[in-house]
Amino acid sequence: MKAVFIERFGGPEVLTYGDLPDPIAKPGEVVADVVAASVNAADWKVRAGEYSQATFPLILGRDFSGIVAAVGAGVDDLKVGDAVFGVLEAGREGAYAEKLAIKAAIIAKKPDALAHIDAAAVALIGLTAIRTIEDTLKLQRGETILIQGGAGGVASFAIQLAKHLGARVITTASAANLAYVRGLGADEVIDYNREDFTRAVSGCDAVFDTVGGDVAQKSFAVLKPGGRAAFIASGMQAPRPERPDVTPLRPAVGRARAPLERVAYLTTSGAVRVPEIKLYRLSGAAEAHRVSEGRHFRGKLVFKVR
Ligand SMILES: NC(=O)c1ccc[n+]([C@@H]2O[C@H](COP(=O)([O-])OP(=O)(O)OC[C@H]3O[C@@H](n4cnc5c(N)ncnc54)[C@H](OP(=O)(O)O)[C@@H]3O)[C@@H](O)[C@H]2O)c1
C-alpha cells in the first residue's frame, strides 16, 4: 500500500510517500481501506520527535474514515463493506495510508449523511471536544466558557458544542479569523493581537485552552472563584494556577465507539457544522505539515486518500 511515513525525526522533509506492506487484522481488529485521513497538530509533533521513541518506519496520522476490508477473529459487529470512521489507539499512529488495522471496538459506523472527508475531519477534533467539554469540564447550560484558539480544529468543534449545550461562548482569534469564529456561533470574539484577553474577559465558569504556552498559564485569570480550566496543548499535565480557588484539568481523550457516535449525531443533526476543509493528496503531506505547523490556518487539512 501507499503510505506517508518517517524513518527519522525531523522537519517536513523527512516525510516519505512510498510503499509499505499492507496491515493484517489481528483478533478484535478490522482492516479499513482508508478513504480520507486528517492532519492534526499532534502529527507534526510526532514527526519532530516530541513524543516517545518510535519504531521506524513510522506511518503518521491518527484519524480516518474508510471502508472495512477485512475482519479479524472475534469481530461480530462490523463486516466487510461497512463505512467506518475513528481515531487510532492513544500512542498509535498510522492513518496516512491506503489501509490501516484498528480495534473494532473503538471505531464507529459512518452515517451516509456524513461524507468520508468530513468524517475524517471531525473524528479526533470531535472526540477531543466531547471528552473535554462534556466529560471533563462538564459544561452546563447558562455557563460562560472561554475557548482559546477558536479558529483551530478542536476549538471549531468545541465552540459549536458549547453553544449546543446552551453555554455562552467567548473565543480568541486573529483578525483574519474573527468572522469565521463568529459564524461558528461564538457570542464574543477577542482579537488576541489587539486586546489582552485577561483584561477583556472575567468571571468565566470554564476555560478550554487549545493554544498552550503563556496563553494557557494566563487563562486562569479569567475564571471566577470555583472555575475550572482544561488544557490540551500543555503536555500531559495541566499548568499549575497561581490562585488556589480554581481547578486545572487535563482531559483524557480516551478512544471509544460511543463518543464517535456522538460526533456523528452532532454533525448529522446540524448541531455542529464540519469546519472549513482544505484537501490534499497523501503525496502532498510535507506541504500540509508546513501549513499545520504554521499554526494560523483555520479549520482542517484533510487527505483524500482514494
Ligand atoms: N488528545 C489530546 O490531548 C489532543 C487532541 C487534539 C489536539 N491536541 C492539541 O491541541 C492543540 C490544538 O489542536 P488543533 O488541531 O485544534 O490545532 P490547530 O487546528 O493546529 O490550531 C491552529 C489555530 O490556532 C490558532 N492560534 C494560534 N495561536 C493562537 C493564539 N495565541 N491565540 C488564539 N488562537 C491561536 C490559529 O488561529 P489564528 O490564526 O486566528 O491565530 C489557528 O487557527 C494542539 O497543540 C494539539 O496538539 C491535543
Coordinates of C-alpha atoms and ligand atoms in Angstrom, one line a residue:
M1 CA 0.0 0.0 0.0
K2 CA 1.0 3.6 -0.4
A3 CA 1.6 5.5 2.9
V4 CA 3.3 8.6 4.3
F5 CA 6.0 7.6 6.8
I6 CA 9.2 8.7 8.5
E7 CA 12.4 6.8 9.1
R8 CA 13.9 9.5 11.4
F9 CA 12.5 12.5 13.3
G10 CA 12.9 16.0 11.7
G11 CA 11.1 18.7 9.6
P12 CA 8.5 18.1 6.9
E13 CA 11.3 16.9 4.6
V14 CA 11.6 13.6 6.5
L15 CA 8.1 12.6 5.3
T16 CA 8.3 9.9 2.7
Y17 CA 5.5 8.9 0.3
G18 CA 6.1 5.3 -0.7
D19 CA 5.2 1.7 -0.4
L20 CA 4.9 -0.3 2.8
P21 CA 3.3 -3.8 3.5
D22 CA -0.5 -4.0 3.9
P23 CA -1.6 -4.4 7.6
I24 CA -3.3 -7.6 8.8
A25 CA -6.3 -7.7 11.1
K26 CA -5.4 -9.3 14.4
P27 CA -8.1 -10.7 16.7
G28 CA -10.5 -7.9 17.6
E29 CA -9.3 -5.7 14.8
V30 CA -10.5 -4.7 11.3
V31 CA -8.5 -3.6 8.3
A32 CA -10.0 -0.5 6.7
D33 CA -9.4 0.9 3.2
V34 CA -8.8 4.5 4.1
V35 CA -10.8 7.0 2.0
A36 CA -9.7 10.1 4.0
A37 CA -7.4 11.0 6.9
S38 CA -6.8 14.3 8.6
V39 CA -3.9 16.3 9.8
N40 CA -3.7 17.0 13.5
A41 CA -1.2 19.2 15.3
A42 CA 0.0 16.0 17.1
D43 CA 1.2 14.7 13.7
W44 CA 4.0 17.3 13.2
K45 CA 4.9 17.0 16.9
V46 CA 5.3 13.2 16.4
R47 CA 7.3 13.8 13.2
A48 CA 9.6 16.2 15.1
G49 CA 10.3 13.7 17.8
E50 CA 8.3 15.4 20.6
Y51 CA 6.7 12.2 21.8
S52 CA 8.2 8.9 22.9
Q53 CA 10.6 6.9 20.8
A54 CA 9.1 5.1 17.9
T55 CA 9.8 2.1 15.7
F56 CA 10.7 3.1 12.1
P57 CA 9.3 3.2 9.5
L58 CA 6.5 5.1 11.3
I59 CA 3.3 5.9 9.4
L60 CA 1.9 9.2 10.8
G61 CA -1.8 10.2 11.3
R62 CA -4.4 9.5 13.9
D63 CA -7.9 9.8 12.4
F64 CA -9.5 8.4 9.3
S65 CA -12.7 7.4 7.5
G66 CA -12.9 4.4 5.3
I67 CA -14.4 1.0 4.4
V68 CA -13.9 -2.2 6.3
A69 CA -11.8 -4.5 4.0
A70 CA -11.1 -7.4 6.4
V71 CA -12.4 -8.5 9.8
G72 CA -10.2 -10.3 12.4
A73 CA -11.3 -13.1 14.7
G74 CA -13.9 -12.2 17.3
V75 CA -15.3 -9.1 15.5
D76 CA -19.0 -9.6 15.1
D77 CA -20.4 -6.1 15.0
L78 CA -18.7 -4.9 11.8
K79 CA -18.5 -6.5 8.4
V80 CA -16.6 -6.1 5.1
G81 CA -18.1 -3.2 3.2
D82 CA -19.2 -1.2 6.3
A83 CA -18.2 2.5 6.2
V84 CA -16.5 3.4 9.4
F85 CA -14.5 6.3 11.0
G86 CA -12.4 6.7 14.0
V87 CA -9.2 7.5 15.8
L88 CA -6.3 5.1 16.3
E89 CA -5.5 3.9 19.8
A90 CA -3.7 6.5 22.0
G91 CA 0.0 6.4 21.3
R92 CA -0.5 4.7 17.9
E93 CA -0.1 6.5 14.5
G94 CA -0.9 5.2 11.1
A95 CA -3.8 6.9 9.3
Y96 CA -1.7 8.5 6.4
A97 CA -2.1 5.3 4.4
E98 CA -4.3 3.4 2.0
K99 CA -5.0 0.8 4.7
L100 CA -4.9 0.6 8.5
A101 CA -5.6 -2.0 11.2
I102 CA -7.6 -0.9 14.2
K103 CA -9.5 -2.3 17.1
A104 CA -13.2 -2.7 16.0
A105 CA -14.4 -1.6 19.5
I106 CA -13.0 1.9 19.1
I107 CA -14.4 2.8 15.7
A108 CA -18.0 3.7 14.7
K109 CA -20.2 3.3 11.6
K110 CA -20.1 6.4 9.4
P111 CA -23.6 7.7 8.6
D112 CA -24.3 8.0 4.9
A113 CA -25.1 11.7 5.5
L114 CA -21.5 12.3 6.6
A115 CA -19.0 12.3 3.7
H116 CA -15.8 10.4 4.3
I117 CA -13.8 13.7 4.0
D118 CA -16.0 15.2 6.7
A119 CA -15.9 12.2 9.0
A120 CA -12.1 12.1 8.8
A121 CA -12.0 15.9 9.6
V122 CA -14.1 15.6 12.7
A123 CA -13.0 12.3 14.3
L124 CA -10.2 13.4 16.6
I125 CA -11.3 17.0 17.0
G126 CA -14.9 15.9 17.8
L127 CA -13.6 13.2 20.2
T128 CA -11.3 15.8 21.9
A129 CA -14.1 18.4 22.2
I130 CA -16.6 15.9 23.7
R131 CA -14.1 14.5 26.1
T132 CA -13.1 18.0 27.2
I133 CA -16.4 20.0 27.2
E134 CA -18.8 17.2 28.3
D135 CA -16.7 14.6 30.2
T136 CA -14.1 16.8 31.8
L137 CA -15.4 20.4 32.2
K138 CA -19.0 19.1 32.5
L139 CA -20.2 22.4 31.0
Q140 CA -23.7 23.3 32.0
R141 CA -26.5 25.3 30.3
G142 CA -26.1 29.0 31.1
E143 CA -22.4 28.8 32.0
T144 CA -19.8 31.0 30.3
I145 CA -16.7 29.4 28.7
L146 CA -13.6 31.0 27.1
I147 CA -12.3 28.8 24.3
Q148 CA -8.8 29.7 23.4
G149 CA -7.7 29.4 19.7
G150 CA -11.2 29.5 18.2
A151 CA -10.2 29.0 14.6
G152 CA -8.3 25.8 15.2
G153 CA -9.7 22.3 14.5
V154 CA -10.6 21.3 18.1
A155 CA -11.9 24.7 19.0
S156 CA -14.1 25.0 15.9
F157 CA -15.9 21.9 17.1
A158 CA -15.8 22.9 20.8
I159 CA -17.4 26.4 20.1
Q160 CA -20.4 24.8 18.4
L161 CA -20.7 22.0 21.0
A162 CA -20.7 24.5 23.9
K163 CA -23.4 26.6 22.1
H164 CA -25.4 23.4 21.5
L165 CA -25.3 22.7 25.3
G166 CA -26.6 26.2 26.0
A167 CA -23.5 27.9 27.2
R168 CA -22.3 31.4 26.4
V169 CA -19.0 31.2 24.4
I170 CA -16.2 33.7 24.3
T171 CA -13.3 32.9 22.0
T172 CA -9.9 34.3 20.8
A173 CA -8.7 34.6 17.2
S174 CA -6.5 36.7 14.9
A175 CA -8.1 39.4 12.7
A176 CA -8.4 37.2 9.6
N177 CA -10.5 34.6 11.6
L178 CA -12.9 36.8 13.6
A179 CA -15.8 36.5 11.1
Y180 CA -15.1 32.7 10.9
V181 CA -15.4 32.1 14.6
R182 CA -18.5 34.4 14.8
G183 CA -20.0 32.2 12.1
L184 CA -19.4 29.1 14.3
G185 CA -21.6 30.8 16.9
A186 CA -19.2 32.5 19.4
D187 CA -21.1 35.2 21.3
E188 CA -18.0 37.3 22.0
V189 CA -14.8 37.3 20.0
I190 CA -11.4 38.7 21.0
D191 CA -8.7 39.7 18.5
Y192 CA -5.8 38.5 20.7
N193 CA -3.3 40.6 18.8
R194 CA -5.2 43.8 19.6
E195 CA -6.5 43.1 23.1
D196 CA -5.2 41.3 26.2
F197 CA -7.8 38.6 26.9
T198 CA -7.1 38.8 30.6
R199 CA -8.3 42.4 30.6
A200 CA -11.3 41.8 28.3
V201 CA -12.7 38.7 30.0
S202 CA -13.5 37.9 33.6
G203 CA -15.9 35.8 35.6
C204 CA -15.9 32.7 33.4
D205 CA -17.1 29.3 34.7
A206 CA -14.8 27.4 32.5
V207 CA -11.8 27.7 30.1
F208 CA -10.9 25.4 27.3
D209 CA -7.3 26.1 26.2
T210 CA -6.1 24.7 22.8
V211 CA -3.2 27.1 22.4
G212 CA -0.7 26.3 25.2
G213 CA 2.3 28.2 26.5
D214 CA 1.7 31.7 28.0
V215 CA -1.9 31.7 26.8
A216 CA -2.6 28.6 28.9
Q217 CA -0.9 29.9 32.0
K218 CA -2.7 33.3 31.8
S219 CA -6.1 31.7 31.2
F220 CA -6.6 31.1 35.0
A221 CA -7.1 34.9 35.4
V222 CA -10.5 34.9 33.6
L223 CA -12.1 32.3 35.9
K224 CA -14.5 33.1 38.7
P225 CA -13.8 31.5 42.1
G226 CA -14.5 27.8 41.8
G227 CA -14.0 27.9 38.0
R228 CA -12.3 25.1 36.1
A229 CA -9.9 25.1 33.2
A230 CA -9.0 22.3 30.8
F231 CA -5.7 22.2 28.8
I232 CA -4.9 20.1 25.7
A233 CA -1.8 21.9 24.4
S234 CA 0.4 21.9 27.5
G235 CA 1.7 18.4 27.5
M236 CA 0.4 15.6 29.7
Q237 CA -0.1 17.8 32.8
A238 CA -2.3 20.9 33.2
P239 CA -0.4 24.1 34.1
R240 CA -0.4 25.0 37.8
P241 CA -2.6 28.0 38.7
E242 CA -1.1 30.8 40.9
R243 CA -4.5 31.1 42.6
P244 CA -6.0 28.4 44.9
D245 CA -9.6 28.8 44.0
V246 CA -9.7 27.3 40.5
T247 CA -9.3 23.7 39.2
P248 CA -6.8 22.8 36.4
L249 CA -7.7 19.8 34.4
R250 CA -6.0 17.7 31.7
P251 CA -8.7 15.7 29.8
A252 CA -8.0 12.1 29.0
V253 CA -9.0 11.7 25.3
G254 CA -10.0 8.0 25.6
R255 CA -10.9 6.3 22.3
A256 CA -14.2 4.6 22.2
R257 CA -17.2 4.0 20.0
A258 CA -19.8 6.0 22.0
P259 CA -18.2 9.4 21.7
L260 CA -17.7 8.9 17.9
E261 CA -21.4 8.0 17.6
R262 CA -22.0 11.3 19.4
V263 CA -19.7 13.1 16.9
A264 CA -21.8 11.5 14.1
Y265 CA -25.0 12.6 15.7
L266 CA -23.9 16.2 16.4
T267 CA -22.7 16.6 12.8
T268 CA -25.6 15.0 11.0
S269 CA -28.2 16.6 13.2
G270 CA -26.8 20.1 12.3
A271 CA -25.8 20.9 15.8
V272 CA -22.1 21.1 14.7
R273 CA -21.1 22.1 11.2
V274 CA -17.9 20.5 9.8
P275 CA -15.1 23.1 9.9
E276 CA -13.6 24.5 6.7
I277 CA -11.6 21.9 5.0
K278 CA -8.5 22.2 2.7
L279 CA -7.9 19.0 0.7
Y280 CA -4.5 17.3 0.0
R281 CA -3.3 14.1 -1.6
L282 CA -1.0 11.9 0.5
S283 CA 1.8 12.8 -1.8
G284 CA 1.4 16.4 -0.6
A285 CA 1.9 15.6 3.1
A286 CA 5.0 17.7 3.5
E287 CA 3.1 20.8 2.3
A288 CA 0.2 20.0 4.6
H289 CA 2.5 19.7 7.5
R290 CA 4.1 23.1 6.8
V291 CA 0.7 24.7 6.8
S292 CA -0.4 22.9 10.0
E293 CA 2.9 23.7 11.8
G294 CA 2.4 27.4 10.8
R295 CA -0.4 27.4 13.4
H296 CA -2.5 30.0 11.6
F297 CA -4.8 28.3 9.1
R298 CA -8.4 27.7 10.1
G299 CA -10.5 24.5 10.2
K300 CA -9.0 21.2 9.0
L301 CA -6.5 19.8 6.5
V302 CA -7.6 16.5 5.1
F303 CA -6.0 13.9 2.8
K304 CA -8.2 12.5 0.1
V305 CA -6.6 9.1 0.1
R306 CA -8.8 7.3 -2.5
Ligands
LIG1 N1 -5.6 14.3 23.0 C1 -5.1 15.5 23.1 O1 -4.6 15.8 24.1 C2 -5.2 16.5 22.0 C3 -6.1 16.2 20.9 C4 -6.2 17.1 19.9 C5 -5.4 18.3 19.9 N2 -4.5 18.4 20.9 C6 -3.6 19.6 20.9 O2 -4.4 20.8 21.0 C7 -3.9 21.8 20.2 C8 -4.9 22.3 19.2 O3 -5.1 21.4 18.2 P1 -5.8 21.7 16.9 O4 -5.7 20.6 16.0 O5 -7.2 22.3 17.2 O6 -4.9 22.9 16.4 P2 -4.8 23.7 15.1 O7 -6.0 23.4 14.3 O8 -3.5 23.5 14.5 O9 -4.9 25.2 15.7 C9 -4.5 26.2 14.8 C10 -5.2 27.5 15.3 O10 -4.6 28.0 16.5 C11 -4.9 29.4 16.4 N3 -4.0 30.2 17.3 C12 -2.6 30.1 17.2 N4 -2.1 30.9 18.2 C13 -3.1 31.4 18.9 C14 -3.2 32.3 20.0 N5 -2.1 32.8 20.6 N6 -4.4 32.6 20.5 C15 -5.5 32.2 19.9 N7 -5.5 31.3 18.8 C16 -4.3 31.0 18.3 C17 -4.8 29.8 15.0 O11 -5.8 30.8 14.7 P3 -5.4 32.3 14.4 O12 -4.7 32.3 13.0 O13 -6.7 33.1 14.4 O14 -4.4 32.7 15.4 C18 -5.1 28.5 14.2 O15 -6.4 28.6 13.6 C19 -2.6 21.3 19.6 O16 -1.5 21.6 20.4 C20 -2.8 19.8 19.7 O17 -1.6 19.0 19.7 C21 -4.4 17.6 22.0

